[in-house]
Amino acid sequence: MSAEANKKLIQQIFADSANRSGTTFIDNIAEDVTWVVMGQYSWSGIYTGKEAITNGLLGHLRTLLTDRARTVAFNFVAEGDAVVVEAKGDNVTKTGDRYDNEYCMVWRVENGKIKQIKEYCDTALVERVLGPFPKSQSRAAG
């Protein structure tokens, strides 16, 4: 796929997220996808495979929020197989706290499927509002 096609795919994923709808993300991730959460805090690590991402990382996040996660992107830059996105969350936790993190994410698309996501965000906000990531949660498929 071209850089422009990759950009359109990621834009659609964020359009779904902004509307709290759609399956574009799940429908377009590779089986061996990795989500790299950068930093040195409890959520940091490499989540490998659809299961670890959808039910591990995102599954745990879903248990903490009142509604489906909403992240609104405001800048997309694409070159080759990479799409860089700046975005801001718009979420409320079940305890009533705002969770509006700011993100820079680097998405890598290979043969029309998302192969890797690298997430950079305010790690102190994650720990303060969402708490530590459970050690029992899987980071890898299988």
PDB file of C-alpha atoms in Angstrom:
ATOM      1  CA  MET A   1       0.000   0.000   0.000  1.00  0.00           C
ATOM      2  CA  SER A   2       1.087   3.572  -0.568  1.00  0.00           C
ATOM      3  CA  ALA A   3       1.814   6.022   2.223  1.00  0.00           C
ATOM      4  CA  GLU A   4      -1.450   7.794   1.345  1.00  0.00           C
ATOM      5  CA  ALA A   5      -3.452   4.541   1.569  1.00  0.00           C
ATOM      6  CA  ASN A   6      -1.814   3.739   4.918  1.00  0.00           C
ATOM      7  CA  LYS A   7      -2.697   7.224   6.155  1.00  0.00           C
ATOM      8  CA  LYS A   8      -6.336   6.807   5.087  1.00  0.00           C
ATOM      9  CA  LEU A   9      -6.558   3.505   6.966  1.00  0.00           C
ATOM     10  CA  ILE A  10      -5.241   5.044  10.189  1.00  0.00           C
ATOM     11  CA  GLN A  11      -7.477   8.100   9.738  1.00  0.00           C
ATOM     12  CA  GLN A  12     -10.494   5.764   9.518  1.00  0.00           C
ATOM     13  CA  ILE A  13      -9.426   3.986  12.709  1.00  0.00           C
ATOM     14  CA  PHE A  14      -9.291   7.310  14.533  1.00  0.00           C
ATOM     15  CA  ALA A  15     -12.593   8.456  12.996  1.00  0.00           C
ATOM     16  CA  ASP A  16     -14.160   5.301  14.492  1.00  0.00           C
ATOM     17  CA  SER A  17     -12.501   6.021  17.841  1.00  0.00           C
ATOM     18  CA  ALA A  18     -13.717   9.635  17.849  1.00  0.00           C
ATOM     19  CA  ASN A  19     -17.265   8.318  17.297  1.00  0.00           C
ATOM     20  CA  ARG A  20     -16.809   5.389  19.726  1.00  0.00           C
ATOM     21  CA  SER A  21     -17.841   3.028  16.931  1.00  0.00           C
ATOM     22  CA  GLY A  22     -16.592   0.761  14.199  1.00  0.00           C
ATOM     23  CA  THR A  23     -14.361  -2.258  13.829  1.00  0.00           C
ATOM     24  CA  THR A  24     -11.743  -0.803  11.486  1.00  0.00           C
ATOM     25  CA  PHE A  25      -8.961  -1.379  14.035  1.00  0.00           C
ATOM     26  CA  ILE A  26      -9.773  -5.037  14.786  1.00  0.00           C
ATOM     27  CA  ASP A  27     -10.474  -5.806  11.127  1.00  0.00           C
ATOM     28  CA  ASN A  28      -7.102  -4.425  10.022  1.00  0.00           C
ATOM     29  CA  ILE A  29      -4.535  -5.666  12.527  1.00  0.00           C
ATOM     30  CA  ALA A  30      -2.196  -8.498  11.621  1.00  0.00           C
ATOM     31  CA  GLU A  31      -2.353 -11.670  13.694  1.00  0.00           C
ATOM     32  CA  ASP A  32       1.223 -11.051  14.860  1.00  0.00           C
ATOM     33  CA  VAL A  33       0.747  -7.324  15.517  1.00  0.00           C
ATOM     34  CA  THR A  34       2.741  -5.710  18.313  1.00  0.00           C
ATOM     35  CA  TRP A  35       1.770  -2.701  20.442  1.00  0.00           C
ATOM     36  CA  VAL A  36       4.794  -1.177  22.125  1.00  0.00           C
ATOM     37  CA  VAL A  37       3.942   1.006  25.120  1.00  0.00           C
ATOM     38  CA  MET A  38       7.015   3.158  25.606  1.00  0.00           C
ATOM     39  CA  GLY A  39       8.398   4.240  28.963  1.00  0.00           C
ATOM     40  CA  GLN A  40       9.338   2.659  32.234  1.00  0.00           C
ATOM     41  CA  TYR A  41       6.095   2.224  34.119  1.00  0.00           C
ATOM     42  CA  SER A  42       3.716  -0.654  34.794  1.00  0.00           C
ATOM     43  CA  TRP A  43       1.878  -0.383  31.447  1.00  0.00           C
ATOM     44  CA  SER A  44       5.148  -0.338  29.444  1.00  0.00           C
ATOM     45  CA  GLY A  45       6.025  -3.342  27.387  1.00  0.00           C
ATOM     46  CA  ILE A  46       5.392  -5.135  24.150  1.00  0.00           C
ATOM     47  CA  TYR A  47       1.924  -6.618  23.694  1.00  0.00           C
ATOM     48  CA  THR A  48       2.164  -9.282  20.990  1.00  0.00           C
ATOM     49  CA  GLY A  49      -0.769 -10.668  19.012  1.00  0.00           C
ATOM     50  CA  LYS A  50      -4.444  -9.771  18.656  1.00  0.00           C
ATOM     51  CA  GLU A  51      -5.410 -11.486  21.918  1.00  0.00           C
ATOM     52  CA  ALA A  52      -2.813  -9.653  24.042  1.00  0.00           C
ATOM     53  CA  ILE A  53      -3.856  -6.317  22.541  1.00  0.00           C
ATOM     54  CA  THR A  54      -7.633  -6.641  22.301  1.00  0.00           C
ATOM     55  CA  ASN A  55      -8.251  -8.540  25.526  1.00  0.00           C
ATOM     56  CA  GLY A  56      -5.078  -7.761  27.503  1.00  0.00           C
ATOM     57  CA  LEU A  57      -4.105  -4.111  27.002  1.00  0.00           C
ATOM     58  CA  LEU A  58      -7.362  -2.736  25.613  1.00  0.00           C
ATOM     59  CA  GLY A  59      -9.472  -5.196  27.595  1.00  0.00           C
ATOM     60  CA  HIS A  60      -8.064  -3.923  30.861  1.00  0.00           C
ATOM     61  CA  LEU A  61      -8.554  -0.317  29.741  1.00  0.00           C
ATOM     62  CA  ARG A  62     -12.227  -1.082  28.952  1.00  0.00           C
ATOM     63  CA  THR A  63     -12.769  -2.248  32.550  1.00  0.00           C
ATOM     64  CA  LEU A  64     -11.666   1.178  33.815  1.00  0.00           C
ATOM     65  CA  LEU A  65     -13.662   3.518  31.548  1.00  0.00           C
ATOM     66  CA  THR A  66     -17.362   4.384  31.630  1.00  0.00           C
ATOM     67  CA  ASP A  67     -17.662   4.145  27.840  1.00  0.00           C
ATOM     68  CA  ARG A  68     -15.747   2.845  24.849  1.00  0.00           C
ATOM     69  CA  ALA A  69     -12.385   4.657  24.666  1.00  0.00           C
ATOM     70  CA  ARG A  70     -12.403   7.847  22.611  1.00  0.00           C
ATOM     71  CA  THR A  71      -9.204   9.234  21.127  1.00  0.00           C
ATOM     72  CA  VAL A  72      -9.337  12.150  18.720  1.00  0.00           C
ATOM     73  CA  ALA A  73      -6.467  12.558  16.258  1.00  0.00           C
ATOM     74  CA  PHE A  74      -5.501  15.986  15.006  1.00  0.00           C
ATOM     75  CA  ASN A  75      -2.354  15.373  12.974  1.00  0.00           C
ATOM     76  CA  PHE A  76      -1.299  12.585  10.607  1.00  0.00           C
ATOM     77  CA  VAL A  77       2.068  12.313   8.849  1.00  0.00           C
ATOM     78  CA  ALA A  78       2.717   9.382   6.520  1.00  0.00           C
ATOM     79  CA  GLU A  79       5.856   8.210   4.809  1.00  0.00           C
ATOM     80  CA  GLY A  80       6.485   4.733   3.470  1.00  0.00           C
ATOM     81  CA  ASP A  81       4.938   2.158   5.800  1.00  0.00           C
ATOM     82  CA  ALA A  82       4.769   4.555   8.795  1.00  0.00           C
ATOM     83  CA  VAL A  83       1.936   6.828   9.883  1.00  0.00           C
ATOM     84  CA  VAL A  84       2.632   9.149  12.815  1.00  0.00           C
ATOM     85  CA  VAL A  85      -0.411  10.398  14.704  1.00  0.00           C
ATOM     86  CA  GLU A  86      -0.862  13.069  17.346  1.00  0.00           C
ATOM     87  CA  ALA A  87      -4.055  12.564  19.336  1.00  0.00           C
ATOM     88  CA  LYS A  88      -5.841  13.393  22.570  1.00  0.00           C
ATOM     89  CA  GLY A  89      -8.090  11.183  24.653  1.00  0.00           C
ATOM     90  CA  ASP A  90     -11.564  12.177  25.835  1.00  0.00           C
ATOM     91  CA  ASN A  91     -12.514   9.678  28.521  1.00  0.00           C
ATOM     92  CA  VAL A  92     -13.971   9.314  32.008  1.00  0.00           C
ATOM     93  CA  THR A  93     -13.097   6.479  34.382  1.00  0.00           C
ATOM     94  CA  LYS A  94     -15.673   4.547  36.382  1.00  0.00           C
ATOM     95  CA  THR A  95     -14.433   6.446  39.442  1.00  0.00           C
ATOM     96  CA  GLY A  96     -15.366   9.739  37.736  1.00  0.00           C
ATOM     97  CA  ASP A  97     -11.827  10.910  36.924  1.00  0.00           C
ATOM     98  CA  ARG A  98     -11.000  12.432  33.553  1.00  0.00           C
ATOM     99  CA  TYR A  99      -8.521  10.444  31.482  1.00  0.00           C
ATOM    100  CA  ASP A 100      -7.576  12.722  28.604  1.00  0.00           C
ATOM    101  CA  ASN A 101      -4.048  11.644  27.787  1.00  0.00           C
ATOM    102  CA  GLU A 102      -2.104  13.102  24.869  1.00  0.00           C
ATOM    103  CA  TYR A 103      -0.459  10.686  22.472  1.00  0.00           C
ATOM    104  CA  CYS A 104       2.085  10.441  19.732  1.00  0.00           C
ATOM    105  CA  MET A 105       1.742   7.082  18.023  1.00  0.00           C
ATOM    106  CA  VAL A 106       3.748   5.536  15.238  1.00  0.00           C
ATOM    107  CA  TRP A 107       1.758   2.998  13.233  1.00  0.00           C
ATOM    108  CA  ARG A 108       3.497   0.618  10.818  1.00  0.00           C
ATOM    109  CA  VAL A 109       1.363  -0.886   8.054  1.00  0.00           C
ATOM    110  CA  GLU A 110       2.539  -3.881   6.042  1.00  0.00           C
ATOM    111  CA  ASN A 111       0.553  -5.308   3.124  1.00  0.00           C
ATOM    112  CA  GLY A 112      -2.577  -3.466   4.242  1.00  0.00           C
ATOM    113  CA  LYS A 113      -2.433  -4.736   7.847  1.00  0.00           C
ATOM    114  CA  ILE A 114      -1.257  -2.961  10.973  1.00  0.00           C
ATOM    115  CA  LYS A 115       1.941  -4.694  12.130  1.00  0.00           C
ATOM    116  CA  GLN A 116       3.110  -2.392  14.905  1.00  0.00           C
ATOM    117  CA  ILE A 117       1.949   0.489  17.052  1.00  0.00           C
ATOM    118  CA  LYS A 118       4.371   2.472  19.213  1.00  0.00           C
ATOM    119  CA  GLU A 119       2.644   4.614  21.815  1.00  0.00           C
ATOM    120  CA  TYR A 120       4.173   7.606  23.574  1.00  0.00           C
ATOM    121  CA  CYS A 121       2.064   9.378  26.217  1.00  0.00           C
ATOM    122  CA  ASP A 122       2.027  11.004  29.659  1.00  0.00           C
ATOM    123  CA  THR A 123       3.006   7.988  31.747  1.00  0.00           C
ATOM    124  CA  ALA A 124       2.504   9.775  35.068  1.00  0.00           C
ATOM    125  CA  LEU A 125      -1.116  10.498  34.094  1.00  0.00           C
ATOM    126  CA  VAL A 126      -1.683   6.835  33.226  1.00  0.00           C
ATOM    127  CA  GLU A 127      -0.468   5.631  36.620  1.00  0.00           C
ATOM    128  CA  ARG A 128      -2.244   8.403  38.555  1.00  0.00           C
ATOM    129  CA  VAL A 129      -5.646   7.999  36.900  1.00  0.00           C
ATOM    130  CA  LEU A 130      -5.729   4.382  35.700  1.00  0.00           C
ATOM    131  CA  GLY A 131      -3.430   2.831  38.280  1.00  0.00           C
ATOM    132  CA  PRO A 132      -0.842   0.133  37.682  1.00  0.00           C
ATOM    133  CA  PHE A 133      -1.293  -2.442  34.952  1.00  0.00           C
ATOM    134  CA  PRO A 134      -2.075  -5.849  36.506  1.00  0.00           C
ATOM    135  CA  LYS A 135       0.953  -8.132  36.535  1.00  0.00           C
ATOM    136  CA  SER A 136      -1.363 -11.055  35.816  1.00  0.00           C
ATOM    137  CA  GLN A 137      -2.430  -9.652  32.430  1.00  0.00           C
ATOM    138  CA  SER A 138      -0.863 -11.242  29.367  1.00  0.00           C
ATOM    139  CA  ARG A 139       1.466  -9.210  27.173  1.00  0.00           C
ATOM    140  CA  ALA A 140       1.994 -11.973  24.630  1.00  0.00           C
ATOM    141  CA  ALA A 141      -0.252 -14.307  22.704  1.00  0.00           C
ATOM    142  CA  GLY A 142      -0.292 -17.907  23.778  1.00  0.00           C
TER     143      GLY A 142
END
